[in-house]
Amino acid sequence: MHRLLERQIKRTLGIEAAAWDALVERLRQAADDIADRDGELGRVLFGLPTLLDRVGESYAQQERDLALVRRSLELSSEELTGANEKLRQDAESSARALSALQRAFDATRASPGNAGGDQDDLVAIAEQVASLTREQERMRAALAQSEERFDLAMRGANDGVWDYNVATRTVYFSPRWKEMIGEAEHDVGNSVEEWSSRLHPNDLLRATTALQDHLAGKTPHFETVFRFRHKKGHYLWILSRGLAVRDAQDQAVRVVGTHSDISQRMELERHLEQFKAAIDEHAIVSITDVHGKITYANSKFSSISGYAMDELIGQNHRILKSGIHPDSFYAAIWQTISSGHTWAGEMCNRAKDGSLYWVLATLAPMLDDNGLPYQYIAIRADITQSKLHEAELRQAKEDAEAASKTKSEFLANMSHEIRTPMNGVLGMLNLALDTPLNPEQHEYLELAHSSADALLAILNDILDFSKIEAGRLDVHPEDINPRLLLDELTRLNEPRCRDKGLSFRLQLDGTLPEYIHADPVRVRQVLINLMSNALKFTASGEIRLIARRDGDFVRFEVSDTGIGIPPEKQAS
């Protein structure tokens, strides 16, 4: 991670760089834990490490560019200007000396009295001329090398260069400077307005003030960030830096500087701010030291707890203890995080005004080089409303179950109490039917007996239904002969089918076992209900009662040619 980003994270969140890798894993784990409850917050937490990596890469690239720019500026300002000026002065001095020597040599050679002793002087002069010539070539090569170094530094930094002449108010803009804003070489003049006219209106005053302050000597160097209009109309974010070249009276005569396109970095920082805003909007974030003392809290923490920021910082996290959880609950949390592991779960806290609120919390330790925690970071989501809703649903469910149980018990008791006298009525009717009766009396008693049977069947159904609801339906399996049971059902239902004009068929599998282990009452009850429904909803055709072997089981079926059961009713 880049050191600038490390300092920002440490200053903002109090997290050391050494703990970042472990924190990334915990952030992703927290994102997985919280995604089901808050999808947006989960995406923010999961994407935050990637975003910070991109910001760090941008910082690193920017630093490399600025290092080249800084070195080139150093060369281009006092050092480069002074060195080049000295080289030029030395070259001019050498040229003058060389010219004087050349004239002296020519005069000496033209003198009629030149002989003998003057020969040595001529040789000395010739040697000086050669030495000065070599020095002049060396200085010319050094000047060319210096200019080449400056040019390579600027091209390597991929930045635009500008050179402002204060006296003439003209500016040299390098080809890269023009290319950066989409302009061709010949499309940009050399007036200072070429720069100022492209500044964003909201940045114009700040940028020009920064330049004037540097010209006046109020700042050691010129540096500012502004939006700069591209030829296509959109704006680039530009970091502009420069240094003034001053005369003997310390007056600025030139300012040489660079333009660096930092649009990508500004975009990444904007996304980082958006991520931070999203986290602050959805999550409660705090950081504590190893003793639980709060060292950082975001605005969401302050808002939900009711404590001002200065009331939280420096306080132990115990000020939020609700009293809902036992001491063993907190002991288990500290045991987990102090051993270097992440804890996640639900927790109830108490706000400053005494009200309770619930959070879904992820507590992660930050580990030092020795693998020991030196601080803890907590990311929480407010689930108070969810917990209240759960409590309401739980109470409603308990109330509904209690009401259903009361109703079922009432129906069971009532149907049992009514069935007892009904059995007495049926018994008396059976006895009366065995006495001598005239046809009319016999008919009346048969009708009463039939009605009593129907009423008893209804009471039995109510009793069974109430037992099912109350969870008290008993099953008593025993060995029964399936053929005898089906013959009985045939004798009962065949006349009813015949009376309605329907045919009835009993289909038995030849491999049926002689006995099956089942509750004869429940089997008979289910088959009678199915047969009754078939009779009720079949207008013509036939009804079949089928029994066949299905592995170790016997499968009973009732088939009819009626309207059938709709699919949605079958599903229920």
Coordinates of C-alpha atoms in Angstrom, one line a residue:
M1 CA 0.0 0.0 0.0
H2 CA 1.3 3.5 -0.9
R3 CA 2.6 5.4 2.1
L4 CA 0.3 8.4 1.4
L5 CA -2.7 6.2 1.4
E6 CA -1.4 4.5 4.6
R7 CA -1.1 7.9 6.3
Q8 CA -4.7 8.8 5.2
I9 CA -6.1 5.5 6.5
K10 CA -4.2 5.8 9.8
R11 CA -5.2 9.5 10.2
T12 CA -8.8 8.8 9.3
L13 CA -9.4 5.3 10.8
G14 CA -6.4 4.7 13.1
I15 CA -5.4 1.6 11.2
E16 CA -1.8 0.7 10.8
A17 CA -0.5 -0.5 7.4
A18 CA 0.7 -3.8 8.8
A19 CA -2.9 -4.8 9.7
W20 CA -4.4 -4.0 6.3
D21 CA -4.1 -7.4 4.7
A22 CA -5.8 -9.1 7.6
L23 CA -8.5 -6.4 7.7
V24 CA -9.2 -7.0 4.0
E25 CA -10.1 -10.6 4.7
R26 CA -12.3 -9.5 7.6
L27 CA -14.0 -6.9 5.5
R28 CA -14.9 -9.5 2.9
Q29 CA -16.1 -11.8 5.6
A30 CA -18.2 -9.0 7.1
A31 CA -19.6 -8.3 3.6
D32 CA -20.7 -12.0 3.3
D33 CA -22.2 -11.9 6.8
I34 CA -24.2 -8.7 6.3
A35 CA -25.1 -9.1 2.6
D36 CA -28.4 -10.9 3.4
R37 CA -29.6 -8.1 5.6
D38 CA -28.2 -5.1 3.7
G39 CA -27.1 -5.9 0.2
E40 CA -25.8 -2.4 -0.6
L41 CA -23.6 -2.3 2.5
G42 CA -22.3 -5.7 1.6
R43 CA -21.3 -4.6 -1.8
V44 CA -19.6 -1.5 -0.4
L45 CA -17.6 -3.5 2.1
F46 CA -16.6 -6.1 -0.5
G47 CA -15.5 -3.5 -3.0
L48 CA -13.7 -1.2 -0.6
P49 CA -10.3 -3.1 -0.7
T50 CA -10.2 -3.1 -4.5
L51 CA -10.9 0.6 -4.6
L52 CA -8.2 1.4 -2.1
D53 CA -5.8 -0.7 -4.1
R54 CA -6.6 1.4 -7.2
V55 CA -6.1 4.6 -5.2
G56 CA -2.8 3.3 -3.9
E57 CA -1.6 2.5 -7.5
S58 CA -2.7 6.0 -8.6
Y59 CA -0.7 7.6 -5.8
A60 CA 2.4 5.5 -6.7
Q61 CA 2.2 6.4 -10.4
Q62 CA 1.6 10.1 -9.5
E63 CA 4.6 10.0 -7.2
R64 CA 6.8 8.6 -9.9
D65 CA 5.6 11.3 -12.3
L66 CA 6.1 14.0 -9.7
A67 CA 9.6 12.8 -8.9
L68 CA 10.6 13.2 -12.5
V69 CA 8.8 16.6 -12.7
R70 CA 10.5 17.8 -9.5
R71 CA 13.9 16.9 -10.8
S72 CA 13.2 18.5 -14.1
L73 CA 11.9 21.6 -12.4
E74 CA 15.1 21.8 -10.3
L75 CA 17.1 21.6 -13.4
S76 CA 14.9 24.0 -15.3
S77 CA 14.9 26.6 -12.6
E78 CA 17.9 28.0 -10.7
E79 CA 20.3 25.1 -11.3
L80 CA 19.6 24.6 -15.0
T81 CA 19.3 28.3 -15.7
G82 CA 22.5 29.0 -13.8
A83 CA 24.4 26.2 -15.3
N84 CA 23.4 27.0 -18.8
E85 CA 24.1 30.7 -18.3
K86 CA 27.5 29.9 -17.0
L87 CA 28.2 27.6 -19.9
R88 CA 27.1 30.3 -22.3
Q89 CA 29.3 32.9 -20.6
D90 CA 32.3 30.6 -20.6
A91 CA 31.7 29.8 -24.2
E92 CA 31.5 33.5 -25.1
S93 CA 34.7 34.2 -23.0
S94 CA 36.5 31.4 -24.7
A95 CA 35.4 32.6 -28.1
R96 CA 36.6 36.1 -27.4
A97 CA 40.0 34.8 -26.1
L98 CA 40.3 32.5 -29.1
S99 CA 39.6 35.4 -31.4
A100 CA 42.2 37.6 -29.7
L101 CA 44.8 34.9 -29.8
Q102 CA 44.0 34.3 -33.4
R103 CA 44.6 38.0 -34.2
A104 CA 47.8 38.1 -32.2
F105 CA 49.1 35.0 -34.0
D106 CA 48.2 36.6 -37.3
A107 CA 50.0 39.9 -36.4
T108 CA 53.1 38.0 -35.1
R109 CA 53.3 36.0 -38.2
A110 CA 53.0 39.1 -40.4
S111 CA 55.7 41.1 -38.5
P112 CA 58.9 41.5 -40.7
G113 CA 61.2 41.2 -37.7
N114 CA 59.8 37.9 -36.5
A115 CA 62.5 35.2 -36.0
G116 CA 64.2 32.8 -33.7
G117 CA 63.0 33.7 -30.2
D118 CA 59.5 34.5 -31.3
Q119 CA 59.0 31.0 -32.6
D120 CA 58.5 29.7 -29.0
D121 CA 55.8 32.4 -28.5
L122 CA 54.0 31.2 -31.5
V123 CA 54.0 27.6 -30.4
A124 CA 52.7 28.7 -27.0
I125 CA 49.9 30.7 -28.6
A126 CA 49.0 27.8 -30.9
E127 CA 48.7 25.5 -27.8
Q128 CA 46.5 28.0 -26.0
V129 CA 44.3 28.3 -29.1
A130 CA 43.9 24.5 -29.3
S131 CA 43.2 24.2 -25.6
L132 CA 40.5 27.0 -25.8
T133 CA 39.0 25.3 -28.8
R134 CA 38.7 22.0 -27.0
E135 CA 37.2 23.7 -23.9
Q136 CA 34.6 25.4 -26.2
E137 CA 33.6 22.1 -27.7
R138 CA 33.3 20.5 -24.2
M139 CA 31.0 23.3 -23.0
R140 CA 28.9 23.1 -26.1
A141 CA 28.5 19.3 -25.5
A142 CA 27.7 19.8 -21.8
L143 CA 25.0 22.4 -22.7
A144 CA 23.5 20.0 -25.3
Q145 CA 23.5 17.2 -22.8
S146 CA 21.8 19.3 -20.1
E147 CA 19.1 20.3 -22.5
E148 CA 18.6 16.7 -23.6
R149 CA 18.4 15.6 -20.0
F150 CA 15.7 18.1 -19.3
D151 CA 13.8 17.1 -22.5
L152 CA 14.0 13.4 -21.5
A153 CA 12.8 14.1 -18.0
M154 CA 9.8 15.9 -19.2
R155 CA 8.8 13.3 -21.8
G156 CA 9.3 10.5 -19.2
A157 CA 7.0 12.3 -16.8
N158 CA 4.4 12.5 -19.5
D159 CA 3.6 16.0 -18.3
G160 CA 3.2 19.3 -20.1
V161 CA 5.8 22.1 -19.5
W162 CA 5.2 25.8 -19.4
D163 CA 7.6 28.7 -19.1
Y164 CA 6.1 32.1 -18.2
N165 CA 8.1 35.2 -19.0
V166 CA 6.9 37.8 -16.5
A167 CA 8.1 40.9 -18.3
T168 CA 6.5 40.1 -21.7
R169 CA 3.6 38.1 -20.3
T170 CA 4.2 35.4 -22.8
V171 CA 4.3 31.7 -22.2
Y172 CA 6.0 28.8 -23.8
F173 CA 3.7 25.7 -23.9
S174 CA 5.4 22.4 -24.7
P175 CA 3.9 20.0 -27.3
R176 CA 2.9 17.7 -24.6
W177 CA 1.0 20.5 -22.8
K178 CA -1.0 21.1 -25.9
E179 CA -1.5 17.5 -26.6
M180 CA -2.8 16.9 -23.1
I181 CA -5.8 19.2 -23.8
G182 CA -6.4 17.9 -27.3
E183 CA -4.9 20.9 -29.1
A184 CA -2.5 20.8 -32.1
E185 CA 0.9 22.6 -32.0
H186 CA -0.2 25.5 -34.1
D187 CA -3.6 26.0 -32.3
V188 CA -2.2 27.5 -29.1
G189 CA -0.5 30.9 -28.9
N190 CA 2.0 32.2 -26.4
S191 CA -0.2 34.5 -24.4
V192 CA -1.0 34.0 -20.7
E193 CA -4.7 34.1 -21.6
E194 CA -4.3 30.7 -23.4
W195 CA -3.9 29.3 -19.8
S196 CA -6.3 31.5 -17.9
S197 CA -9.2 31.3 -20.4
R198 CA -9.3 27.5 -20.1
L199 CA -9.6 27.5 -16.3
H200 CA -12.9 26.4 -14.8
P201 CA -14.8 29.6 -13.7
N202 CA -14.9 28.2 -10.1
D203 CA -11.2 27.6 -10.0
L204 CA -10.0 30.8 -11.8
L205 CA -9.5 33.0 -8.7
R206 CA -7.8 30.3 -6.6
A207 CA -5.3 29.4 -9.4
T208 CA -4.4 33.0 -10.4
T209 CA -4.1 34.0 -6.7
A210 CA -1.7 31.1 -6.1
L211 CA 0.5 32.2 -9.1
Q212 CA 0.5 35.9 -7.9
D213 CA 1.4 34.8 -4.4
H214 CA 4.4 32.9 -5.7
L215 CA 5.5 35.7 -7.9
A216 CA 5.4 38.0 -4.9
G217 CA 7.6 35.6 -2.9
K218 CA 4.8 34.7 -0.5
T219 CA 5.2 31.0 -1.2
P220 CA 8.3 28.9 -1.8
H221 CA 6.8 27.3 -4.9
F222 CA 3.7 27.5 -7.0
E223 CA 1.3 24.5 -6.6
T224 CA -2.4 24.3 -7.2
V225 CA -5.1 21.9 -8.5
F226 CA -7.8 23.1 -10.9
R227 CA -10.1 22.0 -13.7
F228 CA -8.9 22.7 -17.2
R229 CA -11.0 22.7 -20.3
H230 CA -10.2 20.2 -23.0
K231 CA -10.7 21.0 -26.7
K232 CA -13.8 18.6 -26.7
G233 CA -15.4 20.7 -23.9
H234 CA -14.9 18.4 -20.9
Y235 CA -12.7 19.4 -18.0
L236 CA -9.5 17.6 -16.8
W237 CA -8.2 17.8 -13.3
I238 CA -4.7 19.3 -13.4
L239 CA -2.0 19.5 -10.8
S240 CA 0.2 22.5 -11.8
R241 CA 3.6 23.1 -10.1
G242 CA 6.3 25.7 -10.8
L243 CA 9.3 27.6 -9.5
A244 CA 10.2 31.2 -10.1
V245 CA 13.6 32.3 -11.5
R246 CA 14.5 35.5 -9.7
D247 CA 17.1 38.3 -10.5
A248 CA 19.6 39.9 -8.2
Q249 CA 16.8 42.0 -6.7
D250 CA 14.8 38.9 -5.9
Q251 CA 12.2 39.8 -8.5
A252 CA 10.6 37.0 -10.5
V253 CA 11.5 37.1 -14.1
R254 CA 10.3 33.7 -15.2
V255 CA 8.3 30.8 -13.8
V256 CA 8.9 27.4 -15.1
G257 CA 6.4 24.6 -14.3
T258 CA 4.4 21.6 -15.4
H259 CA 0.9 20.4 -15.9
S260 CA 0.1 16.9 -14.6
D261 CA -3.2 15.2 -15.5
I262 CA -4.6 13.8 -12.2
S263 CA -8.2 13.2 -13.5
Q264 CA -7.9 9.4 -12.8
R265 CA -6.7 10.0 -9.2
M266 CA -9.4 12.6 -8.5
E267 CA -12.0 10.1 -9.9
L268 CA -10.7 7.4 -7.6
E269 CA -10.7 9.7 -4.6
R270 CA -14.3 10.7 -5.5
H271 CA -15.2 7.0 -5.5
L272 CA -13.4 6.6 -2.2
E273 CA -15.4 9.4 -0.7
Q274 CA -18.6 7.9 -2.1
F275 CA -17.7 4.5 -0.5
K276 CA -17.0 6.3 2.8
A277 CA -20.3 8.1 2.6
A278 CA -22.1 4.9 1.8
I279 CA -20.5 3.2 4.8
D280 CA -21.3 6.1 7.0
E281 CA -24.9 6.1 5.7
H282 CA -25.5 2.4 6.3
A283 CA -22.9 1.2 8.9
I284 CA -22.0 2.1 12.4
V285 CA -18.2 2.1 12.5
S286 CA -15.8 2.4 15.5
I287 CA -12.3 1.5 16.4
T288 CA -11.0 0.8 19.9
D289 CA -7.6 0.0 21.4
V290 CA -6.9 -3.3 23.0
H291 CA -8.5 -2.2 26.3
G292 CA -11.8 -1.3 24.6
K293 CA -11.2 2.5 24.6
I294 CA -12.9 4.2 21.6
T295 CA -10.3 5.9 19.3
Y296 CA -12.6 6.5 16.3
A297 CA -16.3 6.6 15.7
N298 CA -18.2 7.7 12.6
S299 CA -21.3 10.0 12.5
K300 CA -23.7 7.0 12.4
F301 CA -22.3 5.7 15.6
S302 CA -22.8 9.1 17.3
S303 CA -26.4 9.4 15.8
I304 CA -27.6 6.0 16.9
S305 CA -26.0 6.1 20.4
G306 CA -27.0 9.6 21.2
Y307 CA -23.5 10.5 22.3
A308 CA -21.6 13.5 20.8
M309 CA -18.3 12.6 19.2
D310 CA -16.3 14.1 22.0
E311 CA -18.3 12.1 24.5
L312 CA -17.4 8.9 22.7
I313 CA -13.7 9.3 21.9
G314 CA -11.6 8.1 24.8
Q315 CA -14.5 6.3 26.5
N316 CA -14.6 2.5 27.0
H317 CA -17.1 0.7 24.8
R318 CA -18.8 -0.5 28.0
I319 CA -20.8 2.7 28.1
L320 CA -23.1 1.0 25.5
K321 CA -23.6 -2.1 27.6
S322 CA -27.3 -2.8 27.7
G323 CA -27.6 -5.4 30.5
I324 CA -29.5 -7.7 28.2
H325 CA -26.7 -10.1 27.6
P326 CA -25.0 -12.1 30.4
D327 CA -21.4 -11.4 31.3
S328 CA -20.5 -14.7 29.6
F329 CA -21.7 -13.3 26.3
Y330 CA -19.1 -10.4 26.4
A331 CA -16.4 -12.8 27.8
A332 CA -16.9 -15.0 24.7
I333 CA -16.5 -12.0 22.4
W334 CA -13.3 -10.8 24.0
Q335 CA -11.9 -14.3 24.0
T336 CA -12.5 -14.6 20.3
I337 CA -11.1 -11.2 19.2
S338 CA -8.2 -11.1 21.6
S339 CA -7.0 -14.4 20.2
G340 CA -6.9 -12.8 16.7
H341 CA -10.2 -14.1 15.3
T342 CA -13.3 -12.2 14.0
W343 CA -16.5 -12.3 15.9
A344 CA -19.9 -11.8 14.2
G345 CA -23.4 -11.8 15.7
E346 CA -26.3 -9.8 17.1
M347 CA -25.9 -7.5 20.0
C348 CA -28.1 -5.2 22.0
N349 CA -26.7 -1.8 23.0
R350 CA -28.1 1.0 25.3
A351 CA -28.2 4.6 23.9
K352 CA -27.4 7.7 26.0
D353 CA -31.1 8.3 26.7
G354 CA -31.5 4.7 28.0
S355 CA -33.3 3.3 24.9
L356 CA -32.1 -0.1 23.5
Y357 CA -31.1 -0.8 20.0
W358 CA -30.0 -4.0 18.2
V359 CA -27.0 -4.3 15.8
L360 CA -25.6 -7.0 13.6
A361 CA -21.9 -6.6 14.4
T362 CA -18.6 -7.8 13.0
L363 CA -15.7 -7.2 15.3
A364 CA -12.2 -7.7 13.8
P365 CA -8.8 -7.4 15.5
M366 CA -5.9 -5.5 13.9
L367 CA -2.7 -7.5 14.4
D368 CA 0.8 -6.3 14.7
D369 CA 4.0 -7.9 13.3
N370 CA 3.9 -10.4 16.2
G371 CA 0.3 -11.5 15.4
L372 CA -1.1 -9.8 18.5
P373 CA -4.1 -7.4 18.4
Y374 CA -3.3 -3.7 18.9
Q375 CA -6.7 -2.4 18.1
Y376 CA -10.2 -3.6 17.1
I377 CA -12.5 -2.4 14.3
A378 CA -16.2 -2.8 14.6
I379 CA -18.7 -2.6 11.7
R380 CA -22.4 -2.8 12.7
A381 CA -25.8 -2.5 11.0
D382 CA -28.9 -1.3 12.9
I383 CA -31.4 -4.2 13.0
T384 CA -33.6 -2.7 15.7
Q385 CA -36.7 -2.6 13.5
S386 CA -36.1 -6.2 12.3
K387 CA -35.8 -7.4 15.9
L388 CA -39.0 -5.6 16.8
H389 CA -40.8 -7.0 13.8
E390 CA -39.5 -10.5 14.7
A391 CA -40.8 -10.1 18.3
E392 CA -44.2 -9.0 16.9
L393 CA -44.4 -11.9 14.6
R394 CA -43.3 -14.3 17.4
Q395 CA -46.0 -12.9 19.7
A396 CA -48.6 -13.1 17.0
K397 CA -47.6 -16.7 16.2
E398 CA -47.9 -17.6 19.9
D399 CA -51.2 -15.8 20.2
A400 CA -52.5 -17.6 17.1
E401 CA -51.3 -21.0 18.4
A402 CA -52.9 -20.4 21.8
A403 CA -56.2 -19.4 20.1
S404 CA -56.1 -22.4 17.8
K405 CA -55.3 -24.8 20.7
T406 CA -58.2 -23.3 22.7
K407 CA -60.6 -23.7 19.8
S408 CA -59.4 -27.3 19.1
E409 CA -59.8 -28.3 22.7
F410 CA -63.2 -26.7 22.8
L411 CA -64.3 -28.6 19.6
A412 CA -62.8 -31.9 20.9
N413 CA -64.7 -31.5 24.2
M414 CA -67.9 -30.4 22.6
S415 CA -67.9 -33.1 19.9
H416 CA -67.2 -35.8 22.5
E417 CA -70.0 -34.5 24.8
I418 CA -72.4 -34.4 21.9
R419 CA -71.4 -37.9 20.5
T420 CA -72.2 -39.6 23.8
P421 CA -75.9 -38.7 23.8
M422 CA -76.0 -39.4 20.0
N423 CA -74.9 -42.9 20.6
G424 CA -77.7 -43.2 23.0
V425 CA -80.2 -41.9 20.5
L426 CA -78.9 -44.4 17.8
G427 CA -79.2 -47.3 20.3
M428 CA -82.8 -46.4 21.1
L429 CA -83.7 -46.1 17.4
N430 CA -82.2 -49.5 16.8
L431 CA -84.3 -51.0 19.6
A432 CA -87.4 -49.2 18.4
L433 CA -86.8 -50.6 14.8
D434 CA -86.8 -54.1 16.3
T435 CA -90.3 -53.7 17.7
P436 CA -93.5 -54.3 15.7
L437 CA -94.1 -51.2 13.6
N438 CA -96.5 -50.3 10.8
P439 CA -94.9 -49.2 7.6
E440 CA -95.3 -45.5 8.2
Q441 CA -93.7 -45.8 11.7
H442 CA -90.8 -47.9 10.3
E443 CA -90.2 -45.3 7.6
Y444 CA -90.1 -42.5 10.2
L445 CA -87.7 -44.4 12.4
E446 CA -85.4 -45.3 9.5
L447 CA -85.3 -41.6 8.5
A448 CA -84.4 -40.7 12.0
H449 CA -81.8 -43.4 12.2
S450 CA -80.2 -42.3 8.9
S451 CA -80.1 -38.7 10.1
A452 CA -78.6 -39.6 13.4
D453 CA -75.9 -41.7 11.5
A454 CA -75.1 -38.6 9.3
L455 CA -74.9 -36.4 12.4
L456 CA -72.6 -38.8 14.2
A457 CA -70.3 -39.0 11.1
I458 CA -70.1 -35.1 11.2
L459 CA -69.3 -35.2 14.9
N460 CA -66.6 -37.8 14.3
D461 CA -65.1 -35.6 11.5
I462 CA -65.1 -32.6 13.8
L463 CA -63.5 -34.6 16.6
D464 CA -60.7 -35.9 14.3
F465 CA -60.1 -32.4 12.9
S466 CA -59.8 -30.8 16.3
K467 CA -57.5 -33.6 17.4
I468 CA -55.2 -32.9 14.4
E469 CA -55.1 -29.2 15.2
A470 CA -54.4 -29.9 18.9
G471 CA -51.7 -32.5 18.0
R472 CA -53.6 -35.2 19.7
L473 CA -54.7 -37.5 16.8
D474 CA -53.9 -41.0 17.8
V475 CA -53.0 -43.8 15.3
H476 CA -53.4 -47.5 16.4
P477 CA -51.9 -49.8 13.7
E478 CA -52.7 -53.5 13.7
D479 CA -52.6 -56.4 11.3
I480 CA -55.7 -56.2 9.0
N481 CA -56.8 -58.1 5.9
P482 CA -57.0 -55.6 3.1
R483 CA -59.4 -57.7 1.0
L484 CA -62.0 -57.9 3.9
L485 CA -61.7 -54.1 4.4
L486 CA -62.2 -53.4 0.6
D487 CA -65.2 -55.9 0.4
E488 CA -66.8 -54.0 3.3
L489 CA -66.3 -50.6 1.5
T490 CA -67.6 -52.2 -1.7
R491 CA -70.9 -53.3 0.0
L492 CA -71.2 -49.8 1.4
N493 CA -70.6 -47.8 -1.7
E494 CA -71.8 -50.0 -4.6
P495 CA -75.5 -49.3 -3.8
R496 CA -74.9 -45.6 -3.5
C497 CA -73.2 -45.6 -7.0
R498 CA -76.1 -47.6 -8.4
D499 CA -78.7 -45.2 -7.0
K500 CA -76.9 -42.4 -8.8
G501 CA -76.6 -44.3 -12.1
L502 CA -72.8 -44.9 -11.8
S503 CA -70.9 -48.1 -12.2
F504 CA -68.6 -49.3 -9.5
R505 CA -65.5 -51.5 -9.9
L506 CA -63.2 -53.0 -7.3
Q507 CA -59.6 -53.7 -8.7
L508 CA -57.4 -55.8 -6.6
D509 CA -53.7 -56.6 -7.3
G510 CA -53.1 -60.4 -7.3
T511 CA -49.9 -59.9 -5.3
L512 CA -51.6 -58.2 -2.4
P513 CA -50.4 -59.5 0.9
E514 CA -52.8 -61.3 3.1
Y515 CA -52.3 -58.9 6.0
I516 CA -51.0 -55.3 6.3
H517 CA -50.0 -53.3 9.4
A518 CA -52.2 -50.3 9.5
D519 CA -54.9 -48.5 11.6
P520 CA -58.2 -49.9 10.1
V521 CA -60.2 -46.9 11.4
R522 CA -58.0 -44.3 9.7
V523 CA -57.7 -46.3 6.5
R524 CA -61.5 -46.8 6.4
Q525 CA -62.1 -43.1 7.2
V526 CA -59.8 -41.8 4.4
L527 CA -61.2 -44.2 1.8
I528 CA -64.8 -43.4 2.7
N529 CA -64.0 -39.6 2.4
L530 CA -62.4 -40.1 -1.0
M531 CA -65.4 -42.3 -2.1
S532 CA -67.9 -39.7 -0.9
N533 CA -66.1 -36.9 -2.8
A534 CA -66.0 -39.1 -6.0
L535 CA -69.8 -39.7 -5.7
K536 CA -70.4 -36.0 -5.1
F537 CA -68.5 -34.7 -8.1
T538 CA -69.1 -37.5 -10.6
A539 CA -72.3 -37.1 -12.8
S540 CA -71.8 -40.0 -15.1
G541 CA -69.4 -42.8 -15.8
E542 CA -67.8 -45.0 -13.1
I543 CA -65.9 -45.0 -9.8
R544 CA -63.1 -47.4 -9.2
L545 CA -61.6 -48.5 -5.9
I546 CA -58.0 -49.8 -6.5
A547 CA -55.5 -51.6 -4.3
R548 CA -52.1 -52.7 -5.5
R549 CA -48.7 -53.6 -4.1
D550 CA -46.0 -50.9 -4.2
G551 CA -42.8 -52.5 -2.9
D552 CA -43.2 -53.1 0.8
F553 CA -46.4 -51.0 0.9
V554 CA -50.0 -51.2 -0.4
R555 CA -51.3 -48.3 -2.4
F556 CA -55.0 -47.5 -2.3
E557 CA -56.5 -45.3 -5.0
V558 CA -60.0 -43.9 -5.8
S559 CA -60.5 -43.1 -9.5
D560 CA -63.6 -41.5 -11.0
T561 CA -64.7 -39.8 -14.3
G562 CA -65.9 -36.7 -12.6
I563 CA -64.5 -33.1 -12.7
G564 CA -61.4 -34.0 -10.7
I565 CA -59.4 -31.8 -8.3
P566 CA -57.9 -28.6 -9.6
P567 CA -54.0 -28.5 -9.5
E568 CA -54.0 -25.6 -7.0
K569 CA -56.2 -27.6 -4.7
Q570 CA -54.0 -30.7 -5.0
A571 CA -50.9 -28.6 -4.0
S572 CA -52.6 -27.5 -0.8

